[in-house]
PDB file of C-alpha atoms in Angstrom:
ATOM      1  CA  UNK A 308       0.000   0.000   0.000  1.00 66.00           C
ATOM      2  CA  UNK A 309       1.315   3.242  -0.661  1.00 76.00           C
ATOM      3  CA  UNK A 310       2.113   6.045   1.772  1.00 78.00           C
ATOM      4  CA  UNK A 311      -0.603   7.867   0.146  1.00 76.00           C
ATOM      5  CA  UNK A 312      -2.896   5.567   0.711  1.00 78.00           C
ATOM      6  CA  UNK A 313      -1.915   4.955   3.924  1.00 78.00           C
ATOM      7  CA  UNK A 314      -2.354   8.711   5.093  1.00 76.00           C
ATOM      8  CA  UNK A 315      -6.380   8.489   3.386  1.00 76.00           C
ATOM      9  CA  UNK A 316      -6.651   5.391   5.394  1.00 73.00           C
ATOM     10  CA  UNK A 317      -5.435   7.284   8.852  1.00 73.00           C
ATOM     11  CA  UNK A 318      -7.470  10.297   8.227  1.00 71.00           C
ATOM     12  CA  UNK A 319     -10.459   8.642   7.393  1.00 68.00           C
ATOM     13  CA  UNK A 320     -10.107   6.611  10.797  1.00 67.00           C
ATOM     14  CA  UNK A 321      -9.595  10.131  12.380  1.00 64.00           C
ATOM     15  CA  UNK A 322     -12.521  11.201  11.134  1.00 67.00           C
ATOM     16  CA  UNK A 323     -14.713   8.339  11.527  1.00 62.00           C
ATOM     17  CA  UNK A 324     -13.905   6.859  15.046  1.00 61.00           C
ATOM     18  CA  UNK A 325     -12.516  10.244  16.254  1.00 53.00           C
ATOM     19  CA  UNK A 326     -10.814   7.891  18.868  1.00 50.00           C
ATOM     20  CA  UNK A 327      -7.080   8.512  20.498  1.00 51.00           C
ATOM     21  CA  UNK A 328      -5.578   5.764  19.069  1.00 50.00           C
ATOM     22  CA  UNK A 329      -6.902   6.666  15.333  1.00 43.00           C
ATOM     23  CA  UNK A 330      -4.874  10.109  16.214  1.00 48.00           C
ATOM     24  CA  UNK A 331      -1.856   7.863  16.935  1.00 50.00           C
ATOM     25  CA  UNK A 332      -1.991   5.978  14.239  1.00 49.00           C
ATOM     26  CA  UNK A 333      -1.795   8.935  11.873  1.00 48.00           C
ATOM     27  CA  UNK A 334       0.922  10.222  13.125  1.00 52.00           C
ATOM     28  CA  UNK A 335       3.221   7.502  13.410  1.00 52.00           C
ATOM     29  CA  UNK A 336       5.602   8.384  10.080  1.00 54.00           C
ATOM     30  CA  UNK A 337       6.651   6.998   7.469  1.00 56.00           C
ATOM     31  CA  UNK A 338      10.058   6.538   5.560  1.00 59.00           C
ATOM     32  CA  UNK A 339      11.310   9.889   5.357  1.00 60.00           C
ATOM     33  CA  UNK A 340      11.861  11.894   1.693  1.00 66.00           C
ATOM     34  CA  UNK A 341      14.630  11.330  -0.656  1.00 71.00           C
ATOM     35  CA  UNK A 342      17.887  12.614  -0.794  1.00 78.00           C
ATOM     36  CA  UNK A 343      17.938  16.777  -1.499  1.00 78.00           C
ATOM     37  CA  UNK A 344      18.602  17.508  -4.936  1.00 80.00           C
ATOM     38  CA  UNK A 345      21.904  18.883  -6.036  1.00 79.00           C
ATOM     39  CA  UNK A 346      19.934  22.438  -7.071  1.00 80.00           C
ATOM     40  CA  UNK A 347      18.565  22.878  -3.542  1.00 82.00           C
ATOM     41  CA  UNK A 348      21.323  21.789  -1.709  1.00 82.00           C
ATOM     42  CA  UNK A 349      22.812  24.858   0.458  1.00 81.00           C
ATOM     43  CA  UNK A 350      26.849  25.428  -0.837  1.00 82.00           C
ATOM     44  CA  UNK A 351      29.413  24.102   0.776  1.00 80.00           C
ATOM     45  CA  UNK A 352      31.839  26.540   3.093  1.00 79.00           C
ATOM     46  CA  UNK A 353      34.772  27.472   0.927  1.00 76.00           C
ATOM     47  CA  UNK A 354      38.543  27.111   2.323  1.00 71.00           C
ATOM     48  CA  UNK A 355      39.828  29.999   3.905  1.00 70.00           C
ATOM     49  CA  UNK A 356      42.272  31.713   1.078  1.00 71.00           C
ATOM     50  CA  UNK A 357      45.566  32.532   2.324  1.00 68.00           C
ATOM     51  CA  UNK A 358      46.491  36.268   2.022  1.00 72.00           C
ATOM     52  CA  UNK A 359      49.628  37.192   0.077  1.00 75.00           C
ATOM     53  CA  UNK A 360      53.271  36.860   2.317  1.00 74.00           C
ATOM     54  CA  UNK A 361      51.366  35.068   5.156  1.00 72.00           C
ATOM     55  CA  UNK A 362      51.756  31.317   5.409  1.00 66.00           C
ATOM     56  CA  UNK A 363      48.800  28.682   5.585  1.00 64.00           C
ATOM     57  CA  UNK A 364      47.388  27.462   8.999  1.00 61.00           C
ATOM     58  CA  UNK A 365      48.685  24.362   8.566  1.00 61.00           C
ATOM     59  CA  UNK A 366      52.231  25.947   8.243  1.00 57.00           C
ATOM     60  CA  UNK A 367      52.275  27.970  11.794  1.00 56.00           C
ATOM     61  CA  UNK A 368      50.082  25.481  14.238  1.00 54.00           C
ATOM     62  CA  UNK A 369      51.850  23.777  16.824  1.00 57.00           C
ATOM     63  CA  UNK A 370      54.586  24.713  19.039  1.00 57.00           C
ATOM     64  CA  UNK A 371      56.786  27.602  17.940  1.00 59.00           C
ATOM     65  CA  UNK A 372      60.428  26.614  16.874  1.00 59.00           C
ATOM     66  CA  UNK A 373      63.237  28.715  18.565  1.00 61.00           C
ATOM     67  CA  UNK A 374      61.665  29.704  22.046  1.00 60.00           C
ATOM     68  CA  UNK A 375      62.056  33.457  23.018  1.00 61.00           C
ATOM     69  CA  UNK A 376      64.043  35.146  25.516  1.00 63.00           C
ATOM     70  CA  UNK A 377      60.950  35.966  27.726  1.00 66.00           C
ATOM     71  CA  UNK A 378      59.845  32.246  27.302  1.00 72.00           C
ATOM     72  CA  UNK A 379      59.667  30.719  31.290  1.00 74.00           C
ATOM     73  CA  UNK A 380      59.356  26.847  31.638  1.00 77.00           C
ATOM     74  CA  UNK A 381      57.137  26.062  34.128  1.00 79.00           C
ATOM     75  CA  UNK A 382      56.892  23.060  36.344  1.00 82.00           C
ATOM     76  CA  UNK A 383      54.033  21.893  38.870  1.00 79.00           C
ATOM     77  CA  UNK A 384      54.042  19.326  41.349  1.00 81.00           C
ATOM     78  CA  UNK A 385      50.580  18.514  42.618  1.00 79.00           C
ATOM     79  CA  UNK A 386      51.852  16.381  44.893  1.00 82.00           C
ATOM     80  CA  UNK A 387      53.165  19.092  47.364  1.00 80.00           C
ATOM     81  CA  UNK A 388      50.512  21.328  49.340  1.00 78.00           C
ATOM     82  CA  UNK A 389      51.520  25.077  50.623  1.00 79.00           C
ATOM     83  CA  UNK A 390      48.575  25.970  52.173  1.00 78.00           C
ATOM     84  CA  UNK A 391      44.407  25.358  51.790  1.00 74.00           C
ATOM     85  CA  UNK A 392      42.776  26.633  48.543  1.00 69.00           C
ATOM     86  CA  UNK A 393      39.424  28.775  49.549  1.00 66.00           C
ATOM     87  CA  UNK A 394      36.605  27.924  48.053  1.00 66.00           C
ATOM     88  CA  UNK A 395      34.487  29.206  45.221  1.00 63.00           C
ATOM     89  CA  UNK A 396      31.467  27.506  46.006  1.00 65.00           C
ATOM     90  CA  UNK A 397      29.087  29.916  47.751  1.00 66.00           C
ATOM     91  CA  UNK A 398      25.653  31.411  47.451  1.00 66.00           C
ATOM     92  CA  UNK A 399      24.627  34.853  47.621  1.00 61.00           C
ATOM     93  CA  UNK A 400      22.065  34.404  50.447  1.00 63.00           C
ATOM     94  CA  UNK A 401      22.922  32.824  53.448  1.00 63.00           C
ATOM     95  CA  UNK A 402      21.131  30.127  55.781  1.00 62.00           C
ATOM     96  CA  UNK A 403      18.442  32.107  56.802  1.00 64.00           C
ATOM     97  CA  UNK A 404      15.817  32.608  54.000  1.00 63.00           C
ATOM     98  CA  UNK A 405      13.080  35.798  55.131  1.00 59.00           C
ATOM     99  CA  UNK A 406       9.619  34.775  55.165  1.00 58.00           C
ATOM    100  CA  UNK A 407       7.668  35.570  52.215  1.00 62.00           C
ATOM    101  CA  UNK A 408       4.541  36.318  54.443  1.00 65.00           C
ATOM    102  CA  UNK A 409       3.138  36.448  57.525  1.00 67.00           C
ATOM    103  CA  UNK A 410       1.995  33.214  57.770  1.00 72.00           C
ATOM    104  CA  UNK A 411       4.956  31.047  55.984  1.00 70.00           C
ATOM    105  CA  UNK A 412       7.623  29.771  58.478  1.00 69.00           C
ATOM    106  CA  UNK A 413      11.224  30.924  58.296  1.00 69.00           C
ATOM    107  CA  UNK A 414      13.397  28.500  56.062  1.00 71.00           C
ATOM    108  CA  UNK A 415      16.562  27.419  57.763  1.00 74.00           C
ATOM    109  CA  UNK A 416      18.953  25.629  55.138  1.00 76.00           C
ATOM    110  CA  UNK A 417      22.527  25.396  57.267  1.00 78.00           C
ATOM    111  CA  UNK A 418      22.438  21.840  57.390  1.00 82.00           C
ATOM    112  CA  UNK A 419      21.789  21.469  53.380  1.00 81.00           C
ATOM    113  CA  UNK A 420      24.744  24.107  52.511  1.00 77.00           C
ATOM    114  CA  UNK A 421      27.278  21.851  54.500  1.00 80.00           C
ATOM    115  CA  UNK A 422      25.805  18.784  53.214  1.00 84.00           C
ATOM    116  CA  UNK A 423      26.366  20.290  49.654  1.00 79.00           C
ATOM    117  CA  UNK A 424      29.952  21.678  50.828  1.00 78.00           C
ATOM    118  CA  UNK A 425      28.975  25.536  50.152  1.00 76.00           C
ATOM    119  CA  UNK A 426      31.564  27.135  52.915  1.00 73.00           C
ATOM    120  CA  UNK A 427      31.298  31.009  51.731  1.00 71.00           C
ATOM    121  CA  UNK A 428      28.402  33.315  51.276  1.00 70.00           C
ATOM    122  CA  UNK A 429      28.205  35.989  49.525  1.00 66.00           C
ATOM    123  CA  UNK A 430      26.709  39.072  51.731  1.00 61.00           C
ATOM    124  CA  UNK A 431      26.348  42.055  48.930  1.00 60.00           C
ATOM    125  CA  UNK A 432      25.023  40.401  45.575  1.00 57.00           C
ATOM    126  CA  UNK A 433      21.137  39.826  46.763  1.00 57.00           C
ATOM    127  CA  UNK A 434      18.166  42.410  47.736  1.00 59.00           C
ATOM    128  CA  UNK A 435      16.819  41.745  50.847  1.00 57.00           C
ATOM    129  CA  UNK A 436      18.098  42.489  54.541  1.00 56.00           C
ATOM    130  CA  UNK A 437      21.907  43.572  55.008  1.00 53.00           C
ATOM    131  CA  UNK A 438      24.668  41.731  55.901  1.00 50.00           C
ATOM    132  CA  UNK A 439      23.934  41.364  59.386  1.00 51.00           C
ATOM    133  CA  UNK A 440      20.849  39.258  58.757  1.00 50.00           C
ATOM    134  CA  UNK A 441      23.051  35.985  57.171  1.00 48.00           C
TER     135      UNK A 441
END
């Protein structure tokens, strides 16, 4: 049967039994269309041209041959510690959420922030109550 026929057959079940699973049945799809013909295909991106006296990409990527003078080599052991790094993970309110009304209870959320590992708050970047109230 052909996919035309198959689409008359769905929406005349549509129509007729007006039922979900006529709806479904309609919509499942069929093979998708062709391949896109060469005269509607969009161009391809053409190569980057390479201006006069400057070399290719190809020629220049990758490390540079014949360091500089201000060229510093740089080694890192992770294995030795000098001191704690501080955390960036923080929130911009602190434990203590305000109540939104009169009759909603004041959220408390220390115990979530250290379960979560958040160590620094952020006092200035919210509206609401002033530092003092974190």
């Amino acid at each position: 049967m052909s996919r035309l026929a198959q689409q008359f057959l769905a929406v005349l079940m549509v129509l007729a039994i007006g039922s979900t699973a006529a709806m479904v049945l309609a919509a499942v799809p069929g093979p998708g269309p062709g391949p896109i013909p060469p005269a509607l295909r969009p161009p391809l991106p053409r190569p980057p041209r390479p201006q006069p006296g400057r070399p290719l990409p190809e020629e220049t990527a990758g490390p540079q041959k014949g360091y500089g003078s201000g060229t510093v080599r740089l080694t890192v052991d992770a294995g030795k510690t000098a001191g704690r790094i501080r955390s960036l993970l923080g929130t911009n309110r602190g434990p203590l959420m305000w109540e939104r009304g009169s009759d909603e209870p004041r959220a408390e959320f220390t115990a979530d922030l250290k379960r979560f590992g958040v160590d620094f708050i952020r006092t200035h970047d919210f509206y609401g109550p002033t530092d003092w109230y974190v």
